[in-house]
Coordinates of C-alpha atoms and ligand atoms in Angstrom, one line a residue:
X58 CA 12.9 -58.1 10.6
X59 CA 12.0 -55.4 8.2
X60 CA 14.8 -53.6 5.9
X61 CA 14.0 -50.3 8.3
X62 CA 14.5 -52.5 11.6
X63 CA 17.7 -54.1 10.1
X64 CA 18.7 -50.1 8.9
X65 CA 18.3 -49.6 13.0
X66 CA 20.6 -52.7 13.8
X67 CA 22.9 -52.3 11.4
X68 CA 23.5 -47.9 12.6
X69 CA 23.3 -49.2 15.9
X70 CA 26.9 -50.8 15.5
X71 CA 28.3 -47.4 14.4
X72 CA 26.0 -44.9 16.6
X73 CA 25.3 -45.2 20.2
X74 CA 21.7 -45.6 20.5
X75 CA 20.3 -41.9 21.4
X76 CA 21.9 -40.6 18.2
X77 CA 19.7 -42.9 16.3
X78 CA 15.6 -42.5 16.5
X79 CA 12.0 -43.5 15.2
X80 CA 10.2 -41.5 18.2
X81 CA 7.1 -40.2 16.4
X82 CA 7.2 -36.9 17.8
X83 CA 10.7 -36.6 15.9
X84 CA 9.5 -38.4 12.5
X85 CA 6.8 -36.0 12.5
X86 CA 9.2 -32.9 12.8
X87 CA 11.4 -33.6 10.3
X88 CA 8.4 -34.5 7.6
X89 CA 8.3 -30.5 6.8
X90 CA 9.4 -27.2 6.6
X91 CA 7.9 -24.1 7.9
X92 CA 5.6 -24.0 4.7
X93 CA 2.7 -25.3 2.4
X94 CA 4.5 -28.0 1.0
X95 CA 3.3 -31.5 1.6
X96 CA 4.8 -33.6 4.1
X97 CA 6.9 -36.8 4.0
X98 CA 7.8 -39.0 6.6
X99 CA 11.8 -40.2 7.0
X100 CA 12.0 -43.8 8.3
X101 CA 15.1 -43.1 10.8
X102 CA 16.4 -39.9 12.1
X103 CA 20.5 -40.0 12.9
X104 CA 22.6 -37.4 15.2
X105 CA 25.5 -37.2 14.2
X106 CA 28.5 -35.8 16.7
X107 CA 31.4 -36.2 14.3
X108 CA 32.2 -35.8 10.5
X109 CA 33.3 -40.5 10.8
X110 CA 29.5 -40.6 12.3
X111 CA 28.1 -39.2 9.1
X112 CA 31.1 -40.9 7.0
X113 CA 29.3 -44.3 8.5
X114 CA 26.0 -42.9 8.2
X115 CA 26.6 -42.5 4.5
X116 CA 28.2 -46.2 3.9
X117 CA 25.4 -47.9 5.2
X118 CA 22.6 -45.7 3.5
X119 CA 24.9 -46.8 0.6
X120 CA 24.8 -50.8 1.6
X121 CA 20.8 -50.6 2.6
X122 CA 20.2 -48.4 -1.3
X123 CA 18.4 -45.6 0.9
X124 CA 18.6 -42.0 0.6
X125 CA 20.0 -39.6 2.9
X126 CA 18.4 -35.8 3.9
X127 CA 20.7 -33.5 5.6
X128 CA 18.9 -31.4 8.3
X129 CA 19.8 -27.9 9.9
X130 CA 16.9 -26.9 11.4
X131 CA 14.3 -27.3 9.1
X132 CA 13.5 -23.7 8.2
X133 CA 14.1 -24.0 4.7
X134 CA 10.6 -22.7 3.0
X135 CA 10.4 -24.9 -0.3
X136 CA 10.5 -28.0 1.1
X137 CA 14.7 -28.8 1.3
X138 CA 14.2 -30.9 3.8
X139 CA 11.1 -33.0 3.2
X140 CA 12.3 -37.4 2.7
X141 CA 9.7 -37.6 -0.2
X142 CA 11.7 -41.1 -0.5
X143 CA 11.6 -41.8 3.4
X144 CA 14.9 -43.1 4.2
X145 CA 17.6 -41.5 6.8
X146 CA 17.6 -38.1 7.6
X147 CA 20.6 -37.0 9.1
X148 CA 20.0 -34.2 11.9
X149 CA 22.9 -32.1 12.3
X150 CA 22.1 -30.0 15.5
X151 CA 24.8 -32.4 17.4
X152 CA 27.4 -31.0 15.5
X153 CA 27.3 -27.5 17.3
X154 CA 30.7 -26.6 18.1
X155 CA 32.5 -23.6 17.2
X156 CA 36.0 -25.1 16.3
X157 CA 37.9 -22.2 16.4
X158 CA 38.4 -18.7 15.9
X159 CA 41.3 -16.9 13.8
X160 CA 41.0 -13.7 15.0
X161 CA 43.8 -12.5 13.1
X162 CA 42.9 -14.2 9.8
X163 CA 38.9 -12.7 10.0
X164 CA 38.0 -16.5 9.9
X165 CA 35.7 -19.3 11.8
X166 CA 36.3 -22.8 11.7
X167 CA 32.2 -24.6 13.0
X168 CA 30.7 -28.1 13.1
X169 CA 27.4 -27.4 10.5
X170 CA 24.8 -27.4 13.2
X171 CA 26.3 -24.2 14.5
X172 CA 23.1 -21.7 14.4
X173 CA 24.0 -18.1 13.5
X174 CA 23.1 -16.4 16.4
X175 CA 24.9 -18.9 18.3
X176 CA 28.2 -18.0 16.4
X177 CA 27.8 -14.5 16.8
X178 CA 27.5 -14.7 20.7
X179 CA 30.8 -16.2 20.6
X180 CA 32.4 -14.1 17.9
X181 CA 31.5 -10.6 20.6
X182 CA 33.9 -12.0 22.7
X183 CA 36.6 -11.3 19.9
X184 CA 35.1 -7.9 18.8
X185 CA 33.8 -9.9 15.6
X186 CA 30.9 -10.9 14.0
X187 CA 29.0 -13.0 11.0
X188 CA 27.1 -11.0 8.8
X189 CA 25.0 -13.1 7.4
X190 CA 21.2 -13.0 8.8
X191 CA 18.5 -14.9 7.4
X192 CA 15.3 -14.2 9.2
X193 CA 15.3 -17.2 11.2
X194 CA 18.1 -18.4 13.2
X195 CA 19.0 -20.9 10.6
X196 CA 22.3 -23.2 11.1
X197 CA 25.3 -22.3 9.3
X198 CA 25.3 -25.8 7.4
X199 CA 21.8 -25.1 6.1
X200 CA 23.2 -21.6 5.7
X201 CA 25.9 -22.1 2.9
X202 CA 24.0 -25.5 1.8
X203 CA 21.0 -22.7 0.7
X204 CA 23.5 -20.0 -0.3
X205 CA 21.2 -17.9 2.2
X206 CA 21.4 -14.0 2.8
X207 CA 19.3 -11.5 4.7
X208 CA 19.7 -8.2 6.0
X209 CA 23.1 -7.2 5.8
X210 CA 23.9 -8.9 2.1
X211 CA 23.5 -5.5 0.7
X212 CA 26.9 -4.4 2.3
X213 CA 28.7 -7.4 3.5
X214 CA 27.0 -10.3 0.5
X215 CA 25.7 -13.5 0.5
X216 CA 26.7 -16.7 2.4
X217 CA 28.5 -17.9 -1.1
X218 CA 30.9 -14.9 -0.1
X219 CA 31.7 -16.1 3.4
X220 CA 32.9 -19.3 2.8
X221 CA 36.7 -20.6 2.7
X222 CA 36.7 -24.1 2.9
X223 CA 34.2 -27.0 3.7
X224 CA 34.8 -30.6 4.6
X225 CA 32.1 -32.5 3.0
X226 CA 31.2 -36.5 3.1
X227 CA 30.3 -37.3 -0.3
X228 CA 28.2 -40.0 -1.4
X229 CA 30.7 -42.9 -1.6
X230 CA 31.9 -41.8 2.2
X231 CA 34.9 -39.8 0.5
X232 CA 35.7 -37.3 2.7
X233 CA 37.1 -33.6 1.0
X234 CA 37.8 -30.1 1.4
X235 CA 36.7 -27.7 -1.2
X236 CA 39.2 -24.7 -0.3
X237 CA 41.6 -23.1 2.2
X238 CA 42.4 -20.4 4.6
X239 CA 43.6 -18.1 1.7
X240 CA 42.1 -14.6 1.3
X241 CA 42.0 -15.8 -2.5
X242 CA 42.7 -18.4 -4.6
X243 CA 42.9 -19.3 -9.0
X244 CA 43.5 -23.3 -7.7
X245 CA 41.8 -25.3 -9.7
X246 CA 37.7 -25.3 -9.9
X247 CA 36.1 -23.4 -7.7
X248 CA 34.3 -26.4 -5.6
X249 CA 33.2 -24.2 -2.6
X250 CA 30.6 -22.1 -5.0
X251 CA 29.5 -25.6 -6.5
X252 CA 28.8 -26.8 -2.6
X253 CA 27.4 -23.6 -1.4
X254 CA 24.1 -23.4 -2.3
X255 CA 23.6 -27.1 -3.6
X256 CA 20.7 -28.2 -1.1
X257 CA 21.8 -31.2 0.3
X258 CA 22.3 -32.6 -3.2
X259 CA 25.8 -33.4 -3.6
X260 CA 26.9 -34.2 -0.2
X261 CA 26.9 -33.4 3.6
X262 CA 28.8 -30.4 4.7
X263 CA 30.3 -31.6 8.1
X264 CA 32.9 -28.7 8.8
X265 CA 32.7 -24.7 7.5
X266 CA 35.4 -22.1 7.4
X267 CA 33.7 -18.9 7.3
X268 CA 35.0 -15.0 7.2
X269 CA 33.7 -12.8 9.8
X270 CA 34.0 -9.2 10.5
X271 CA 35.1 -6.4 13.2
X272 CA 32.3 -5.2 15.0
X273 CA 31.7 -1.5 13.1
X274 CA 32.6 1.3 15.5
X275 CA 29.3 3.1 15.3
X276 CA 25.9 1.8 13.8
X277 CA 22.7 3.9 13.2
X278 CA 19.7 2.3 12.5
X279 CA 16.3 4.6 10.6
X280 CA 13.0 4.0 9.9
X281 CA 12.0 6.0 6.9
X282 CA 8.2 6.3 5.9
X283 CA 6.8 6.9 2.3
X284 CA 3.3 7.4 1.0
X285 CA 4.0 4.9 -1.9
X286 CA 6.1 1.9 -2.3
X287 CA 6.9 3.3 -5.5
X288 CA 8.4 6.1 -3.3
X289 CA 10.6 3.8 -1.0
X290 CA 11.9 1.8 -3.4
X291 CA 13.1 5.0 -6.1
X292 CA 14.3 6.0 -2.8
X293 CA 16.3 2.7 -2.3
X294 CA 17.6 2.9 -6.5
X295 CA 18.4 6.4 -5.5
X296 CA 20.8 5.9 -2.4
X297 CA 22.7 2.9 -4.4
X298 CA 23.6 4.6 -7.3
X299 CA 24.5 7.2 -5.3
X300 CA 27.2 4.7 -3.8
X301 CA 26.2 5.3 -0.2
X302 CA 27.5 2.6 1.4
X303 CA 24.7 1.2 3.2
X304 CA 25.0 -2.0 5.6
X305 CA 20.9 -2.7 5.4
X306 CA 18.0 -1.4 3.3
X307 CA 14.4 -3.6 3.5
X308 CA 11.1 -2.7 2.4
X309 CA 8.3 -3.3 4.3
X310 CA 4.7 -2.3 3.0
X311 CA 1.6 -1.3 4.8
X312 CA -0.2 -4.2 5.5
X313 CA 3.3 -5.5 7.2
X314 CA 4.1 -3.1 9.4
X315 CA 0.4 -3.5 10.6
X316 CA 0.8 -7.4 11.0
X317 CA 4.5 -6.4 12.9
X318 CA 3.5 -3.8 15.4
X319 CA 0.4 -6.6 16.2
X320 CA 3.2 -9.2 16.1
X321 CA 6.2 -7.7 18.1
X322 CA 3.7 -5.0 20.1
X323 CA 5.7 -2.1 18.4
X324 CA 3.9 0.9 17.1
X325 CA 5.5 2.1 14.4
X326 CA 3.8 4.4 12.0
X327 CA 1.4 2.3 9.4
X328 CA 2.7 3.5 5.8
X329 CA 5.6 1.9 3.5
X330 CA 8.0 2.4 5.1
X331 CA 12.7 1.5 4.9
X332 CA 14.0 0.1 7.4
X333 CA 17.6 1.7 7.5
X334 CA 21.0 0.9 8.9
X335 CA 24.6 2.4 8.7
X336 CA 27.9 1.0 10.1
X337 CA 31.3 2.9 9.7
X338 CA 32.9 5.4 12.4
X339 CA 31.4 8.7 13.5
X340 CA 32.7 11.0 10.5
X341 CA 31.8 8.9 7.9
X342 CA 28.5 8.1 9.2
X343 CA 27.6 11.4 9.5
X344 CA 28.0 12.3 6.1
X345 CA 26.4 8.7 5.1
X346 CA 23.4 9.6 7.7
X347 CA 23.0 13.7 5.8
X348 CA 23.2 12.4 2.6
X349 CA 20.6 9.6 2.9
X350 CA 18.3 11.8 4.3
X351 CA 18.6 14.5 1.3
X352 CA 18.1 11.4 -1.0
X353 CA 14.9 10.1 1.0
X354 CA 13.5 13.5 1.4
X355 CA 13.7 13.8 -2.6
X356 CA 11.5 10.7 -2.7
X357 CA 8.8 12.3 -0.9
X358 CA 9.7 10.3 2.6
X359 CA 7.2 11.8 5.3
X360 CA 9.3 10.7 7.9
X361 CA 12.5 9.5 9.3
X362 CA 13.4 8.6 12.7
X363 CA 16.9 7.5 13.6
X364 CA 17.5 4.9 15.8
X365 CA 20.8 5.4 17.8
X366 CA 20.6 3.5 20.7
X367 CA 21.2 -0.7 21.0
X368 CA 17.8 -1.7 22.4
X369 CA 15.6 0.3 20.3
X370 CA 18.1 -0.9 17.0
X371 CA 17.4 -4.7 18.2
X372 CA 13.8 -4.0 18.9
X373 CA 13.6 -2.9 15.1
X374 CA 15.4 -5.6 13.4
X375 CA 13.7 -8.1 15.4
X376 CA 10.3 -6.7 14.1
X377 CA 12.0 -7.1 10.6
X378 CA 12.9 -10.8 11.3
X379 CA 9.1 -11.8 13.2
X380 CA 7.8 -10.6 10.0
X381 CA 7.2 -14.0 8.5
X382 CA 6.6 -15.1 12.2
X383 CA 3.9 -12.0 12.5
X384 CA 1.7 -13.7 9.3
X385 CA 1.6 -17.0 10.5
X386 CA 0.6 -15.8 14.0
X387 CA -1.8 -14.1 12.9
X388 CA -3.4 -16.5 10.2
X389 CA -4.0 -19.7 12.8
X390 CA -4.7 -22.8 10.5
X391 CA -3.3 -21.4 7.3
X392 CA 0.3 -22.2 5.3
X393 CA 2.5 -20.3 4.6
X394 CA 3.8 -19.2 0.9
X395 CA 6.7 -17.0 0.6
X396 CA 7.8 -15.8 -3.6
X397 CA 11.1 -15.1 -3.4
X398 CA 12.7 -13.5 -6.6
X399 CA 15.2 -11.6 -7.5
X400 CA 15.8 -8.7 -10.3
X401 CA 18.3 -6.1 -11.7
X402 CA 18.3 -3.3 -9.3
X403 CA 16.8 -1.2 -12.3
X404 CA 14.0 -3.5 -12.7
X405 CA 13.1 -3.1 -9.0
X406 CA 10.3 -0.5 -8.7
X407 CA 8.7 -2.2 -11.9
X408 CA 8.9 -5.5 -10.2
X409 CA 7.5 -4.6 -6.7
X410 CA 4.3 -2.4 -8.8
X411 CA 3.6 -5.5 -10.7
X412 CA 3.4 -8.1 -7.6
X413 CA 1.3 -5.3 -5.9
X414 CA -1.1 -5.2 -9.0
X415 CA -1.0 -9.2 -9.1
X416 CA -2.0 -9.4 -5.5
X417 CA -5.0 -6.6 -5.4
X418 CA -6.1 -8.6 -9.0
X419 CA -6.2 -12.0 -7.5
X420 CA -8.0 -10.3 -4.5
X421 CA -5.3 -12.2 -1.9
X422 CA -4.1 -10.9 1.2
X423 CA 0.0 -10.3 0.8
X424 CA 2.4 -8.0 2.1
X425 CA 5.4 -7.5 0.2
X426 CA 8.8 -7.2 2.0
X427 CA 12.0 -6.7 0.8
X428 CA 16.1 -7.1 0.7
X429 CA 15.6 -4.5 -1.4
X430 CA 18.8 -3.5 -1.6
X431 CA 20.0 -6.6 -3.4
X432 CA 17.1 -6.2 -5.6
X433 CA 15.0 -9.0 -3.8
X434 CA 11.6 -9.0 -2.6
X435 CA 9.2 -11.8 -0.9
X436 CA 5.5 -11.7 -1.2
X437 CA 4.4 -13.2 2.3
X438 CA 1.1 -14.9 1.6
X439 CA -1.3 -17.1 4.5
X440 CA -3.3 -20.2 2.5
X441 CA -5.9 -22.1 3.8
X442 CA -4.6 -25.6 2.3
X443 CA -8.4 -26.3 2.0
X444 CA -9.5 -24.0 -0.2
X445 CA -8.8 -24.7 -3.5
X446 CA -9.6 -21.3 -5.1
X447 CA -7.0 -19.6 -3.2
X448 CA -4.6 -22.5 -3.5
X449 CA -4.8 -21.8 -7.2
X450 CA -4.7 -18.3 -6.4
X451 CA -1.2 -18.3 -5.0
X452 CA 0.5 -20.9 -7.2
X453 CA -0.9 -18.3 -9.9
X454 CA 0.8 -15.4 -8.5
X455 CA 3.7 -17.4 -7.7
X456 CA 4.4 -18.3 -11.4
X457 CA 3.2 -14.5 -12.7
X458 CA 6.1 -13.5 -10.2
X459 CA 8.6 -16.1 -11.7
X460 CA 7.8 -15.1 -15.2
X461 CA 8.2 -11.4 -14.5
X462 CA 11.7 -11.6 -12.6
X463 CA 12.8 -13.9 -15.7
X464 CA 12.0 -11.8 -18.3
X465 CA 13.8 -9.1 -16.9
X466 CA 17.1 -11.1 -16.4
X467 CA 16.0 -12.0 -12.7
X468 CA 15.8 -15.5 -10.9
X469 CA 13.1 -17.3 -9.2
X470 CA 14.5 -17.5 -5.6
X471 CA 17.3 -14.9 -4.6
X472 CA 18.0 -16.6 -1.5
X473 CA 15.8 -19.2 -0.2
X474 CA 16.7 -21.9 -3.0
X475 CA 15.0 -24.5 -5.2
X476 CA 13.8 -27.3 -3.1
X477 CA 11.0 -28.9 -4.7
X478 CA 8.9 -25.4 -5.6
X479 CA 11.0 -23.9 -7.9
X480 CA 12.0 -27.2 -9.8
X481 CA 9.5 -26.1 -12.6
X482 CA 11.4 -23.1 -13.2
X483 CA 14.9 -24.4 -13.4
X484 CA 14.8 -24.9 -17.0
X485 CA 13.4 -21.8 -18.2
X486 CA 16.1 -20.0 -15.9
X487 CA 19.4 -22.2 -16.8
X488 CA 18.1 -23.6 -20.2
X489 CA 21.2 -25.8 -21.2
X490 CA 23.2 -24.7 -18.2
X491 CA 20.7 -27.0 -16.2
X492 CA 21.8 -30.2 -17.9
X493 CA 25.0 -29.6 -17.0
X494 CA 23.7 -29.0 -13.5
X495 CA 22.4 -32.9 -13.7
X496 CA 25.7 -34.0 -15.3
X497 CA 27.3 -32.9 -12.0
X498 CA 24.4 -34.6 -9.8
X499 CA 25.0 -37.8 -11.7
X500 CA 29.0 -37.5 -11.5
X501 CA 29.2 -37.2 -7.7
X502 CA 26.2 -39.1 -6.7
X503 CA 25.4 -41.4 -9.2
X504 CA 22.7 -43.2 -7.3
X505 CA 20.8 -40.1 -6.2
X506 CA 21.6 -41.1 -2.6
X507 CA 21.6 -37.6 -1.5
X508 CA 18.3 -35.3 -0.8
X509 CA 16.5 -37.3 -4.1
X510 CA 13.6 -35.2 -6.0
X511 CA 15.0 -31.7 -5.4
X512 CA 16.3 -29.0 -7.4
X513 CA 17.7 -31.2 -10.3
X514 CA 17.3 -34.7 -10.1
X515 CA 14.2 -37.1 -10.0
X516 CA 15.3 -40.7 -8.1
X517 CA 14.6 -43.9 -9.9
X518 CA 13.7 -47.2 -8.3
X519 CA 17.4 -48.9 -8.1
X520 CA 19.2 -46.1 -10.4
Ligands
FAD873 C1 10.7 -16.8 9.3 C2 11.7 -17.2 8.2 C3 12.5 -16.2 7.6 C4 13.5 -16.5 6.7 N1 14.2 -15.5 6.2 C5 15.2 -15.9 5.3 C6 16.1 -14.9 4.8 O1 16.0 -13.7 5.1 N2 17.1 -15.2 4.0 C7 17.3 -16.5 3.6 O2 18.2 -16.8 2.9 N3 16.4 -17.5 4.0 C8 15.4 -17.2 4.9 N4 14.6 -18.2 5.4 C9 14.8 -19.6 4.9 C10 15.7 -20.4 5.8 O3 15.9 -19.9 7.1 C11 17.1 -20.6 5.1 O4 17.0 -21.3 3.9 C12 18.1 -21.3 6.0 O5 19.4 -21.2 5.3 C13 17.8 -22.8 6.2 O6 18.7 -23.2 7.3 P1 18.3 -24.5 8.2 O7 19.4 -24.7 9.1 O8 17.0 -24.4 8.7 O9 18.4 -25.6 7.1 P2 17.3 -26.7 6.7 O10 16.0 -26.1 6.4 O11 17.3 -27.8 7.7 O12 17.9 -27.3 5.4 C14 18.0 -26.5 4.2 C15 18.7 -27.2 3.1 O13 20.1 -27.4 3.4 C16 20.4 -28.8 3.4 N5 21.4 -29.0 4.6 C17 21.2 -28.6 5.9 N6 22.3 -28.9 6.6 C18 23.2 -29.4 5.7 C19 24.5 -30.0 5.8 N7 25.1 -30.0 7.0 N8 25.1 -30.5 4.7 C20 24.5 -30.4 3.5 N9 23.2 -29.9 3.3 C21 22.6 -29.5 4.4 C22 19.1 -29.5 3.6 O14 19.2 -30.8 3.0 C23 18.2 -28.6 2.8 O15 18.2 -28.9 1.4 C24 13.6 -17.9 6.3 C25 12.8 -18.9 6.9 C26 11.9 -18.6 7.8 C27 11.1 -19.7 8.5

């Protein structure tokens, strides 16, 4: 018997046998993301239902010396998820129970393979909602394990924001919470921030408290177009330093909005163009709604047509989430490369006019969309993994991006997270601060058991 056949007997006396698999199918899905990085192949896929499953999971990964990848759903886009050291990866989409729901308190208590639209169909029933809205319909584990955002961030923040409490099985099988039900806390170290957005590194999340919000009385929803970006995104500066309170603010440019209306059949006017949205009650959204549109038409906006009613809102936003959808569809055979930094709300326009010079001098076909409210912008760009020229093209642009958000006091990845893509960058972003990023990698997982090769920490041969 080999040690991966003796790994099979040895989960089979902890895990019935269809929460443990080496189907190929399977192995082959969870050896990549949805982009170019390469893939890896796990040697044993686990389904966990309960946090003692993973607990188990984790001892014997321990006993056998193999390392353990957590898996939501595998939308991740710099390769999270990838076993680049085989080994168990444990799928958490059996874990999909929404615990409960403390209406009163604003807070959800959900198993980690929750997905967010999931939660939100259940949250209507109380008049509630989650804000947070990546554009694909991620799992809330990989959600706060990614610190992800989307949409709504501008108004309502990240995922960091959301979170209360987490149980986590760290790599000795310990099992902790890293907060409570409090509305605030000066307890101790803040250990929820340090799990949120630590990529499968330090442990497994296996339960999330999370805050949710009433439903807003009235929502309007715009489309604004521009004949620049420039235009749009002074537009964007404009309206947040004027303090209007708005709930979402993307960019998406013109070769976009041509790939969406192909995409999600839509037929929305080909120019730069703000997606808009507004949630308060009918006074205050009125004056938010005049205001904006005084602000806009200052910027030169050509056009701007409200959106008032549900389907034609949803229609929108879905077109907004396709968007990475719409590129791949409509670049068969190519890979996906998404930047993903993040700058200074001042540094904004500069920023976007930059990538758009970087992309037209490289001669690459990119659209540039936007969070721009938050000061975040992805270049969406469709390789052909065999051509090497345009390969090198992107991983050019990539790293002339990087460099330009960090000399402005940016970041290399505003939401989607380090993975193995952005590991160059870490030290020239933290400097110092990223040894004692490794200090903490060593302290609770001294043998690199967890997610090994990503966003800090290279595994050694019997470390
Ligand atoms: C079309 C498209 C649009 C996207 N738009 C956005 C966007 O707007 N904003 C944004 O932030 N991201 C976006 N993303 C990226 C991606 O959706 C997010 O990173 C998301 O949070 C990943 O969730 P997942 O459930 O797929 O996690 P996975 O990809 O499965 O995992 C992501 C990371 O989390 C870890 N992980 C997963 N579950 C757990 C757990 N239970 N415990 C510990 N670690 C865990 C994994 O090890 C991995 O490191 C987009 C992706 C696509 C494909």
């Amino acid at each position: 018997m080999n040690t991966t056949e003796s790994l099979y007997e040895e989960l089979r006396q902890s895990l019935k046998d269809h929460q443990i698999s080496n189907n190929e199918t399977l192995i082959e899905q969870h050896s990549h993301d949805e982009s170019y990085h390469h893939p890896s192949a796990p040697d044993l896929i686990v389904f966990p239902e309960s946090t003692a499953d993973v607990e188990a999971v984790v001892k014997i990964a321990n006993a056998y010396d193999k390392p353990v990848v957590p898996y939501g759903l595998g939308t991740s886009l710099e390769g999270h998820i990838i076993p680049y050291d085989h080994g168990i990866t444990i799928d958490f989409s059996q874990m999909d129970r929404v615990l409960e729901v403390r209406e009163n308190d604003f807070l959800v208590k959900v198993q980690p393979g929750v997905t967010r639209s999931q939660l939100n169909k259940e949250l209507k029933k109380y008049g509630l909602f989650f804000s947070v809205d990546p554009g694909a319909d991620a799992t809330l584990g990989g959600m706060a394990a990614t610190n992800a955002s989307g949409t709504t961030s501008v108004k309502y923040g990240v995922m960091r924001d959301q979170v209360r409490d987490l149980e986590i099985v760290l790599a000795d099988g310990e099992v902790i919470h890293t907060g409570n039900l409090a509305q605030k806390s000066s307890s101790g170290y803040n250990l929820n921030s340090l799990f949120v957005g630590s990529e499968g590194t330090l442990g497994c999340i296996t339960e999330l408290t999370l805050r949710v919000y009433g439903i807003p009385e009235h929502v309007t929803a715009a489309r604004a177009s521009f004949p620049t970006v420039d235009d749009a995104v002074e537009a964007v500066v404009s309206i947040l330093q004027a303090g209007v309170p708005i709930a979402r603010v993307e960019l998406v440019d013109e070769p976009s909005m041509k790939q969406a209306n192909l995409f999600s059949e839509t037929h929305y006017k080909e120019q730069p163009t703000l997606f808009l949205e507004f949630h308060g009650n009918e006074p205050g959204l009125k004056h938010d709604v005049e205001f904006t549109q005084e602000i806009v038409q200052d910027h030169q906006c050509e056009e701007i047509y409200f959106e008032d009613d549900n389907a034609a809102r949803n229609q929108l936003w879905e077109a907004r989430h396709n968007l990475a959808h719409a590129f791949v569809h409509g670049h068969p055979g190519k890979k996906l490369m998404v930047t993903d930094v993040c700058v200074p709300i001042s540094e904004l326009a500069g920023a976007i006019k930059h990538a758009r010079e970087k992309v037209n001098e490289l001669a690459l076909n990119g659209g540039i969309v936007g969070h721009v409210g938050d000061g975040n912008y992805h270049i969406l760009l469709m390789m052909d993994m065999e051509d090497p020229e345009e390969l090198n093209k992107s991983e050019q642009l990539n790293e002339q991006i990087v460099e330009y958000a960090l000399a402005r006091g940016g970041t290399c990845t505003g939401e989607h997270g380090v993975g193995i893509g952005k590991m160059k960058y870490q030290e020239k972003e933290h400097g110092s601060a990223l040894h004692v990023m490794e200090k903490i990698k060593r302290a609770l997982d001294p043998n690199g058991r967890f997610n090994p090769y990503k966003l800090v920490h290279q595994r050694e041969e019997n470390e």
